[in-house]
C-alpha positions as a LaTeX table, in Angstrom:
\begin{tabular}{lrrr}
\hline
Residue & $x$ (\AA) & $y$ (\AA) & $z$ (\AA) \\
\hline
Unk1 & 0.57 & 0.09 & 0.25 \\
Unk2 & 0.81 & 3.40 & $-0.35$ \\
Unk3 & 2.54 & 5.50 & 2.01 \\
Unk4 & 2.26 & 8.96 & 2.89 \\
Unk5 & 4.98 & 11.95 & 1.38 \\
Unk6 & 8.18 & 10.96 & 3.68 \\
Unk7 & 8.54 & 14.54 & 4.85 \\
Unk8 & 5.18 & 14.08 & 6.83 \\
Unk9 & 5.31 & 10.71 & 7.65 \\
Unk10 & 4.27 & 11.36 & 11.22 \\
Unk11 & 1.72 & 13.62 & 10.42 \\
Unk12 & 0.01 & 10.32 & 9.62 \\
Unk13 & 1.37 & 7.90 & 12.46 \\
Unk14 & $-1.66$ & 7.95 & 14.57 \\
Unk15 & $-5.43$ & 9.32 & 14.27 \\
Unk16 & $-3.72$ & 12.08 & 16.93 \\
Unk17 & $-1.15$ & 12.40 & 15.26 \\
Unk18 & $-2.94$ & 13.54 & 11.81 \\
Unk19 & $-4.84$ & 15.76 & 14.18 \\
Unk20 & $-2.32$ & 18.30 & 15.48 \\
Unk21 & $-1.01$ & 18.34 & 11.87 \\
Unk22 & $-4.44$ & 19.61 & 10.37 \\
Unk23 & $-5.14$ & 21.23 & 13.64 \\
Unk24 & $-1.59$ & 23.53 & 13.40 \\
Unk25 & $-1.68$ & 24.35 & 9.61 \\
Unk26 & $-2.30$ & 28.45 & 9.40 \\
Unk27 & $-6.39$ & 29.55 & 9.62 \\
Unk28 & $-7.91$ & 30.81 & 6.51 \\
Unk29 & $-8.37$ & 34.20 & 6.36 \\
Unk30 & $-11.96$ & 34.24 & 4.44 \\
Unk31 & $-12.13$ & 37.64 & 3.70 \\
Unk32 & $-8.56$ & 38.03 & 2.41 \\
Unk33 & $-9.23$ & 35.22 & 0.28 \\
Unk34 & $-12.39$ & 35.88 & $-1.25$ \\
Unk35 & $-10.52$ & 39.54 & $-2.17$ \\
Unk36 & $-8.06$ & 37.90 & $-3.59$ \\
Unk37 & $-10.03$ & 35.66 & $-5.95$ \\
Unk38 & $-12.08$ & 38.08 & $-6.89$ \\
Unk39 & $-9.36$ & 40.08 & $-7.61$ \\
Unk40 & $-7.65$ & 37.79 & $-9.91$ \\
Unk41 & $-10.95$ & 38.34 & $-11.83$ \\
Unk42 & $-11.00$ & 41.35 & $-13.43$ \\
Unk43 & $-7.64$ & 40.31 & $-14.96$ \\
Unk44 & $-8.40$ & 41.51 & $-19.03$ \\
Unk45 & $-7.20$ & 39.10 & $-21.51$ \\
Unk46 & $-6.55$ & 40.60 & $-24.55$ \\
Unk47 & $-7.58$ & 38.62 & $-27.90$ \\
Unk48 & $-4.22$ & 36.84 & $-28.43$ \\
Unk49 & $-3.56$ & 35.56 & $-24.75$ \\
Unk50 & $-7.40$ & 34.85 & $-24.91$ \\
Unk51 & $-6.71$ & 32.30 & $-28.65$ \\
Unk52 & $-4.06$ & 31.03 & $-26.26$ \\
Unk53 & $-6.38$ & 30.28 & $-23.35$ \\
Unk54 & $-9.39$ & 29.09 & $-25.20$ \\
Unk55 & $-7.28$ & 26.61 & $-26.56$ \\
Unk56 & $-5.96$ & 25.48 & $-23.14$ \\
Unk57 & $-9.00$ & 25.21 & $-21.27$ \\
Unk58 & $-9.83$ & 23.03 & $-24.66$ \\
Unk59 & $-7.37$ & 20.52 & $-23.75$ \\
Unk60 & $-7.96$ & 20.05 & $-19.47$ \\
Unk61 & $-11.98$ & 19.83 & $-19.75$ \\
Unk62 & $-13.19$ & 16.47 & $-18.51$ \\
Unk63 & $-16.17$ & 16.05 & $-20.31$ \\
Unk64 & $-19.03$ & 14.41 & $-18.27$ \\
Unk65 & $-21.49$ & 13.10 & $-18.04$ \\
Unk66 & $-22.56$ & 12.03 & $-15.05$ \\
Unk67 & $-27.07$ & 10.97 & $-15.20$ \\
Unk68 & $-28.76$ & 8.54 & $-14.87$ \\
Unk69 & $-30.10$ & 8.24 & $-17.93$ \\
Unk70 & $-26.91$ & 8.01 & $-19.36$ \\
Unk71 & $-26.52$ & 5.35 & $-22.90$ \\
Unk72 & $-23.58$ & 3.74 & $-24.54$ \\
Unk73 & $-25.46$ & 5.30 & $-28.05$ \\
Unk74 & $-25.46$ & 9.13 & $-25.75$ \\
Unk75 & $-21.32$ & 8.17 & $-23.98$ \\
Unk76 & $-20.07$ & 7.17 & $-27.68$ \\
Unk77 & $-21.84$ & 11.07 & $-29.15$ \\
Unk78 & $-19.38$ & 12.51 & $-25.79$ \\
Unk79 & $-16.45$ & 10.55 & $-26.19$ \\
Unk80 & $-16.98$ & 11.59 & $-30.42$ \\
Unk81 & $-16.95$ & 14.94 & $-29.02$ \\
Unk82 & $-14.03$ & 14.91 & $-27.32$ \\
Unk83 & $-11.63$ & 13.86 & $-29.48$ \\
Unk84 & $-12.91$ & 16.67 & $-32.31$ \\
Unk85 & $-15.31$ & 19.33 & $-31.22$ \\
Unk86 & $-15.06$ & 21.24 & $-33.75$ \\
Unk87 & $-15.35$ & 19.34 & $-37.14$ \\
Unk88 & $-15.50$ & 22.73 & $-38.90$ \\
Unk89 & $-12.12$ & 23.10 & $-37.37$ \\
Unk90 & $-9.55$ & 20.78 & $-37.31$ \\
Unk91 & $-7.05$ & 22.98 & $-36.00$ \\
Unk92 & $-9.78$ & 22.60 & $-32.24$ \\
Unk93 & $-7.75$ & 20.81 & $-29.46$ \\
Unk94 & $-9.05$ & 17.96 & $-28.18$ \\
Unk95 & $-10.47$ & 17.70 & $-24.80$ \\
Unk96 & $-7.83$ & 16.30 & $-21.89$ \\
Unk97 & $-10.89$ & 13.19 & $-20.84$ \\
Unk98 & $-13.98$ & 12.40 & $-20.76$ \\
Unk99 & $-16.04$ & 11.17 & $-17.30$ \\
Unk100 & $-18.50$ & 8.38 & $-16.65$ \\
Unk101 & $-20.14$ & 5.98 & $-14.60$ \\
Unk102 & $-17.77$ & 2.67 & $-14.02$ \\
Unk103 & $-20.66$ & 0.89 & $-16.27$ \\
Unk104 & $-19.58$ & 2.89 & $-19.33$ \\
Unk105 & $-16.04$ & 2.92 & $-18.31$ \\
Unk106 & $-15.69$ & 0.36 & $-21.21$ \\
Unk107 & $-17.65$ & 2.04 & $-23.99$ \\
Unk108 & $-15.43$ & 5.76 & $-23.39$ \\
Unk109 & $-12.90$ & 3.30 & $-23.40$ \\
Unk110 & $-13.08$ & 1.55 & $-26.58$ \\
Unk111 & $-15.03$ & 4.66 & $-28.59$ \\
Unk112 & $-11.55$ & 7.12 & $-27.23$ \\
Unk113 & $-9.40$ & 3.70 & $-28.53$ \\
Unk114 & $-5.91$ & 5.70 & $-29.87$ \\
Unk115 & $-7.79$ & 9.08 & $-29.48$ \\
Unk116 & $-5.14$ & 9.80 & $-26.69$ \\
Unk117 & $-8.57$ & 11.61 & $-25.04$ \\
Unk118 & $-8.31$ & 9.84 & $-21.19$ \\
Unk119 & $-11.87$ & 7.58 & $-19.68$ \\
Unk120 & $-11.81$ & 9.25 & $-16.30$ \\
Unk121 & $-14.63$ & 6.78 & $-13.92$ \\
Unk122 & $-15.70$ & 8.65 & $-10.74$ \\
Unk123 & $-15.76$ & 5.75 & $-8.59$ \\
Unk124 & $-16.44$ & 4.99 & $-4.32$ \\
Unk125 & $-20.29$ & 5.67 & $-4.83$ \\
Unk126 & $-20.80$ & 8.53 & $-5.86$ \\
Unk127 & $-22.40$ & 11.04 & $-5.32$ \\
Unk128 & $-22.51$ & 10.00 & $-1.63$ \\
Unk129 & $-19.90$ & 8.22 & $-1.18$ \\
Unk130 & $-22.40$ & 6.00 & 1.45 \\
Unk131 & $-21.24$ & 1.74 & 0.92 \\
Unk132 & $-18.70$ & 0.23 & 2.93 \\
Unk133 & $-15.28$ & 0.28 & 1.98 \\
Unk134 & $-14.35$ & $-2.92$ & $-0.23$ \\
Unk135 & $-17.58$ & $-1.75$ & $-2.42$ \\
Unk136 & $-16.07$ & 1.28 & $-3.02$ \\
Unk137 & $-12.27$ & $-0.71$ & $-3.84$ \\
Unk138 & $-14.85$ & $-2.88$ & $-6.46$ \\
Unk139 & $-16.46$ & 0.21 & $-7.66$ \\
Unk140 & $-12.53$ & 1.07 & $-8.52$ \\
Unk141 & $-11.32$ & $-2.03$ & $-9.65$ \\
Unk142 & $-14.51$ & $-2.44$ & $-11.86$ \\
Unk143 & $-13.58$ & 0.68 & $-13.53$ \\
Unk144 & $-10.17$ & 0.69 & $-14.16$ \\
Unk145 & $-10.96$ & $-2.82$ & $-15.48$ \\
Unk146 & $-13.19$ & $-1.51$ & $-17.71$ \\
Unk147 & $-10.42$ & 0.87 & $-19.06$ \\
Unk148 & $-10.10$ & 3.75 & $-16.68$ \\
Unk149 & $-7.42$ & 5.65 & $-17.17$ \\
Unk150 & $-7.89$ & 8.08 & $-13.97$ \\
Unk151 & $-10.37$ & 7.35 & $-11.30$ \\
Unk152 & $-12.64$ & 10.37 & $-9.87$ \\
Unk153 & $-13.14$ & 9.53 & $-6.26$ \\
Unk154 & $-15.13$ & 11.43 & $-3.07$ \\
Unk155 & $-14.02$ & 11.12 & 0.16 \\
Unk156 & $-16.17$ & 10.43 & 2.50 \\
Unk157 & $-17.34$ & 13.64 & 3.99 \\
Unk158 & $-19.21$ & 11.98 & 6.85 \\
Unk159 & $-16.31$ & 10.93 & 8.68 \\
Unk160 & $-14.25$ & 14.00 & 7.92 \\
Unk161 & $-17.10$ & 15.90 & 9.75 \\
Unk162 & $-16.54$ & 14.30 & 12.25 \\
Unk163 & $-13.03$ & 14.50 & 13.17 \\
Unk164 & $-12.34$ & 11.25 & 11.92 \\
Unk165 & $-9.51$ & 12.01 & 9.84 \\
Unk166 & $-7.38$ & 9.49 & 10.10 \\
Unk167 & $-10.22$ & 6.91 & 8.47 \\
Unk168 & $-10.65$ & 9.43 & 5.69 \\
Unk169 & $-6.66$ & 9.38 & 4.84 \\
Unk170 & $-6.25$ & 5.10 & 5.52 \\
Unk171 & $-9.47$ & 5.10 & 2.76 \\
Unk172 & $-7.85$ & 7.28 & 0.09 \\
Unk173 & $-4.18$ & 5.16 & 0.06 \\
Unk174 & $-6.47$ & 1.96 & 0.06 \\
Unk175 & $-8.22$ & 3.16 & $-3.33$ \\
Unk176 & $-4.62$ & 4.66 & $-4.38$ \\
Unk177 & $-3.68$ & 0.90 & $-4.09$ \\
Unk178 & $-6.06$ & $-0.28$ & $-6.50$ \\
Unk179 & $-6.00$ & 1.73 & $-9.35$ \\
Unk180 & $-2.52$ & 0.65 & $-10.50$ \\
Unk181 & $-1.27$ & 3.09 & $-13.00$ \\
Unk182 & $-4.68$ & 4.85 & $-12.98$ \\
Unk183 & $-4.15$ & 8.07 & $-11.63$ \\
Unk184 & $-6.44$ & 8.94 & $-9.02$ \\
Unk185 & $-8.49$ & 12.70 & $-8.10$ \\
Unk186 & $-9.89$ & 12.58 & $-4.79$ \\
Unk187 & $-13.07$ & 15.31 & $-4.96$ \\
Unk188 & $-13.73$ & 16.08 & $-1.14$ \\
Unk189 & $-17.64$ & 18.47 & $-2.00$ \\
Unk190 & $-15.93$ & 21.68 & $-0.72$ \\
Unk191 & $-19.50$ & 22.62 & $-0.47$ \\
Unk192 & $-20.74$ & 20.20 & 2.25 \\
Unk193 & $-17.32$ & 21.27 & 4.18 \\
Unk194 & $-18.78$ & 24.55 & 5.87 \\
Unk195 & $-15.28$ & 26.31 & 6.13 \\
Unk196 & $-12.28$ & 27.39 & 4.32 \\
Unk197 & $-10.43$ & 26.08 & 6.84 \\
Unk198 & $-12.42$ & 22.51 & 6.48 \\
Unk199 & $-11.02$ & 22.43 & 2.59 \\
Unk200 & $-7.32$ & 23.19 & 3.94 \\
Unk201 & $-7.46$ & 20.31 & 6.00 \\
Unk202 & $-9.12$ & 18.30 & 3.10 \\
Unk203 & $-6.20$ & 19.22 & 0.93 \\
Unk204 & $-3.69$ & 18.46 & 3.32 \\
Unk205 & $-5.19$ & 14.68 & 3.64 \\
Unk206 & $-5.41$ & 13.94 & $-0.63$ \\
Unk207 & $-1.87$ & 14.66 & $-0.64$ \\
Unk208 & $-0.62$ & 13.40 & 2.34 \\
Unk209 & $-2.63$ & 10.05 & 1.39 \\
Unk210 & $-1.10$ & 10.04 & $-2.96$ \\
Unk211 & $-3.61$ & 11.63 & $-4.80$ \\
Unk212 & $-2.75$ & 12.77 & $-7.82$ \\
Unk213 & $-5.04$ & 15.25 & $-8.27$ \\
Unk214 & $-7.30$ & 17.24 & $-5.52$ \\
Unk215 & $-10.97$ & 17.40 & $-6.94$ \\
Unk216 & $-13.62$ & 21.07 & $-5.20$ \\
Unk217 & $-17.05$ & 18.97 & $-6.02$ \\
Unk218 & $-19.03$ & 16.04 & $-7.97$ \\
Unk219 & $-21.11$ & 18.96 & $-9.43$ \\
Unk220 & $-24.57$ & 17.05 & $-8.16$ \\
Unk221 & $-24.82$ & 19.11 & $-4.85$ \\
Unk222 & $-25.71$ & 23.58 & $-4.46$ \\
Unk223 & $-22.27$ & 25.02 & $-4.23$ \\
Unk224 & $-20.03$ & 23.69 & $-6.52$ \\
Unk225 & $-16.43$ & 25.24 & $-7.50$ \\
Unk226 & $-15.89$ & 28.62 & $-7.36$ \\
Unk227 & $-12.75$ & 31.38 & $-7.35$ \\
Unk228 & $-11.83$ & 31.30 & $-3.72$ \\
Unk229 & $-11.92$ & 27.47 & $-2.84$ \\
Unk230 & $-9.94$ & 26.98 & $-6.77$ \\
Unk231 & $-7.50$ & 29.10 & $-5.14$ \\
Unk232 & $-7.43$ & 27.44 & $-2.18$ \\
Unk233 & $-6.85$ & 24.21 & $-3.77$ \\
Unk234 & $-4.06$ & 25.86 & $-5.70$ \\
Unk235 & $-2.36$ & 26.78 & $-3.07$ \\
Unk236 & $-2.32$ & 24.07 & $-0.90$ \\
Unk237 & $-0.30$ & 22.16 & $-4.21$ \\
Unk238 & 2.14 & 24.85 & $-4.83$ \\
Unk239 & 2.98 & 24.56 & $-1.09$ \\
Unk240 & 2.54 & 21.19 & $-1.06$ \\
Unk241 & 5.59 & 21.14 & $-3.69$ \\
Unk242 & 7.86 & 23.41 & $-1.84$ \\
Unk243 & 7.63 & 20.77 & 0.81 \\
Unk244 & 8.14 & 17.51 & $-1.06$ \\
Unk245 & 8.99 & 17.81 & $-4.92$ \\
Unk246 & 5.58 & 16.31 & $-5.76$ \\
Unk247 & 3.62 & 17.76 & $-7.67$ \\
Unk248 & $-0.38$ & 17.13 & $-8.06$ \\
Unk249 & $-3.14$ & 18.45 & $-9.56$ \\
Unk250 & $-6.26$ & 20.77 & $-9.08$ \\
Unk251 & $-9.70$ & 19.31 & $-11.23$ \\
Unk252 & $-12.44$ & 22.35 & $-10.32$ \\
Unk253 & $-15.87$ & 20.60 & $-11.36$ \\
Unk254 & $-18.91$ & 22.20 & $-11.67$ \\
Unk255 & $-21.09$ & 25.36 & $-12.54$ \\
Unk256 & $-18.33$ & 26.27 & $-14.71$ \\
Unk257 & $-20.09$ & 27.25 & $-17.69$ \\
Unk258 & $-18.22$ & 29.95 & $-19.45$ \\
Unk259 & $-15.82$ & 31.25 & $-21.37$ \\
Unk260 & $-15.19$ & 33.95 & $-19.16$ \\
Unk261 & $-15.17$ & 31.67 & $-15.94$ \\
Unk262 & $-13.14$ & 29.54 & $-17.40$ \\
Unk263 & $-10.20$ & 32.42 & $-18.14$ \\
Unk264 & $-10.44$ & 33.55 & $-14.47$ \\
Unk265 & $-9.47$ & 29.95 & $-13.39$ \\
Unk266 & $-6.83$ & 29.77 & $-15.27$ \\
Unk267 & $-4.96$ & 33.26 & $-13.92$ \\
Unk268 & $-5.64$ & 31.86 & $-11.11$ \\
Unk269 & $-3.66$ & 29.55 & $-11.31$ \\
Unk270 & $-1.14$ & 31.54 & $-13.30$ \\
Unk271 & $-0.75$ & 33.47 & $-10.28$ \\
Unk272 & $-0.49$ & 30.83 & $-7.84$ \\
Unk273 & 0.90 & 27.97 & $-8.73$ \\
Unk274 & 2.32 & 29.25 & $-11.61$ \\
Unk275 & 3.02 & 28.22 & $-15.90$ \\
Unk276 & 3.92 & 24.24 & $-14.44$ \\
Unk277 & 0.87 & 24.19 & $-13.33$ \\
Unk278 & $-0.92$ & 25.23 & $-17.05$ \\
Unk279 & $-1.12$ & 21.69 & $-18.57$ \\
Unk280 & $-3.81$ & 19.13 & $-18.82$ \\
Unk281 & $-1.90$ & 16.94 & $-16.54$ \\
Unk282 & $-2.28$ & 19.29 & $-13.55$ \\
Unk283 & $-5.23$ & 21.11 & $-14.07$ \\
Unk284 & $-8.26$ & 20.43 & $-14.97$ \\
Unk285 & $-12.21$ & 21.61 & $-15.87$ \\
Unk286 & $-15.12$ & 18.98 & $-14.86$ \\
Unk287 & $-17.13$ & 20.28 & $-17.06$ \\
Unk288 & $-20.29$ & 19.43 & $-19.26$ \\
Unk289 & $-21.54$ & 22.17 & $-21.07$ \\
Unk290 & $-18.97$ & 24.56 & $-21.02$ \\
Unk291 & $-17.13$ & 22.96 & $-23.89$ \\
Unk292 & $-20.08$ & 24.86 & $-26.13$ \\
Unk293 & $-19.16$ & 28.34 & $-24.67$ \\
Unk294 & $-15.76$ & 27.51 & $-25.70$ \\
Unk295 & $-16.62$ & 26.70 & $-29.68$ \\
Unk296 & $-18.69$ & 29.91 & $-30.00$ \\
Unk297 & $-15.91$ & 32.12 & $-28.73$ \\
Unk298 & $-13.02$ & 30.15 & $-30.58$ \\
Unk299 & $-14.36$ & 30.99 & $-33.36$ \\
Unk300 & $-15.46$ & 34.39 & $-32.87$ \\
Unk301 & $-12.37$ & 35.28 & $-32.15$ \\
Unk302 & $-11.21$ & 33.53 & $-35.90$ \\
Unk303 & $-14.59$ & 35.01 & $-38.05$ \\
Unk304 & $-15.77$ & 38.50 & $-36.41$ \\
Unk305 & $-19.49$ & 36.55 & $-35.65$ \\
Unk306 & $-20.98$ & 34.65 & $-33.45$ \\
Unk307 & $-22.59$ & 30.93 & $-35.24$ \\
Unk308 & $-26.28$ & 30.54 & $-35.23$ \\
Unk309 & $-27.67$ & 27.57 & $-32.28$ \\
Unk310 & $-26.78$ & 24.62 & $-34.57$ \\
Unk311 & $-22.82$ & 25.26 & $-35.16$ \\
Unk312 & $-22.36$ & 22.76 & $-31.54$ \\
Unk313 & $-23.96$ & 19.42 & $-31.07$ \\
Unk314 & $-26.42$ & 19.57 & $-27.71$ \\
Unk315 & $-24.30$ & 17.36 & $-24.93$ \\
\hline
\end{tabular}
């Protein structure tokens, strides 16, 4: 089973040690955090930089369908869109991944074979995470066996909120071990964690347990990704790399629908974590409708006019 970063091995030696470490983290200045996020969101982007940002954002999307009514046909259509987002312009980048439920991972893998687009699968009783550990691990094994390149797991928010931090840590460790070569994204559901201090603590638990990405949300609750909670997580991965040399990705998910939103998040990445994170390997958008707006804005820059309503497909 993987172990935590050597620099912090003492912090995870016991439940009390982990608690001391987490409560020893600097408290979050909520007013300052939100003010900085707002300030960075007002940065203006010139035309050339905007064109670059749009293409970068497209390449960072985990194109997502997580509905009870998902069908193999819908997943295949989404995969085709991920590989070729704009059939009228072959210079359009591919998206980073297609994200589906585990029972659709094999369909997605077949449709994306050879494309370079990753298959991401939610697991661990997504979105509530209310299942026994052996059930969660079976969920992960099934998704990986079906061809998932990436696993998006949800933490046990009940355990976290009741102070059972070592349980959360050990569950992430166990899931990471089942992932094999697949990369692990750990979802905190920040909208349920109540405070910025809790988001910082959850970020460190995920990083200590070996997450490849930390992710804001499932997209299934009222409050999902915000500039402030994403900024806080970017600060966490920046500080973690400074202390351990290990780089971890960040994925805001839910509620990011427009090009303007996406550009704001890219500015946050550049100004907080730095240019090293401006890459699909280290930053993703969990989104379903964002791609359409990016494509329309991309054509606007290219042609000087917006397309008609039939220009983009309806997901």
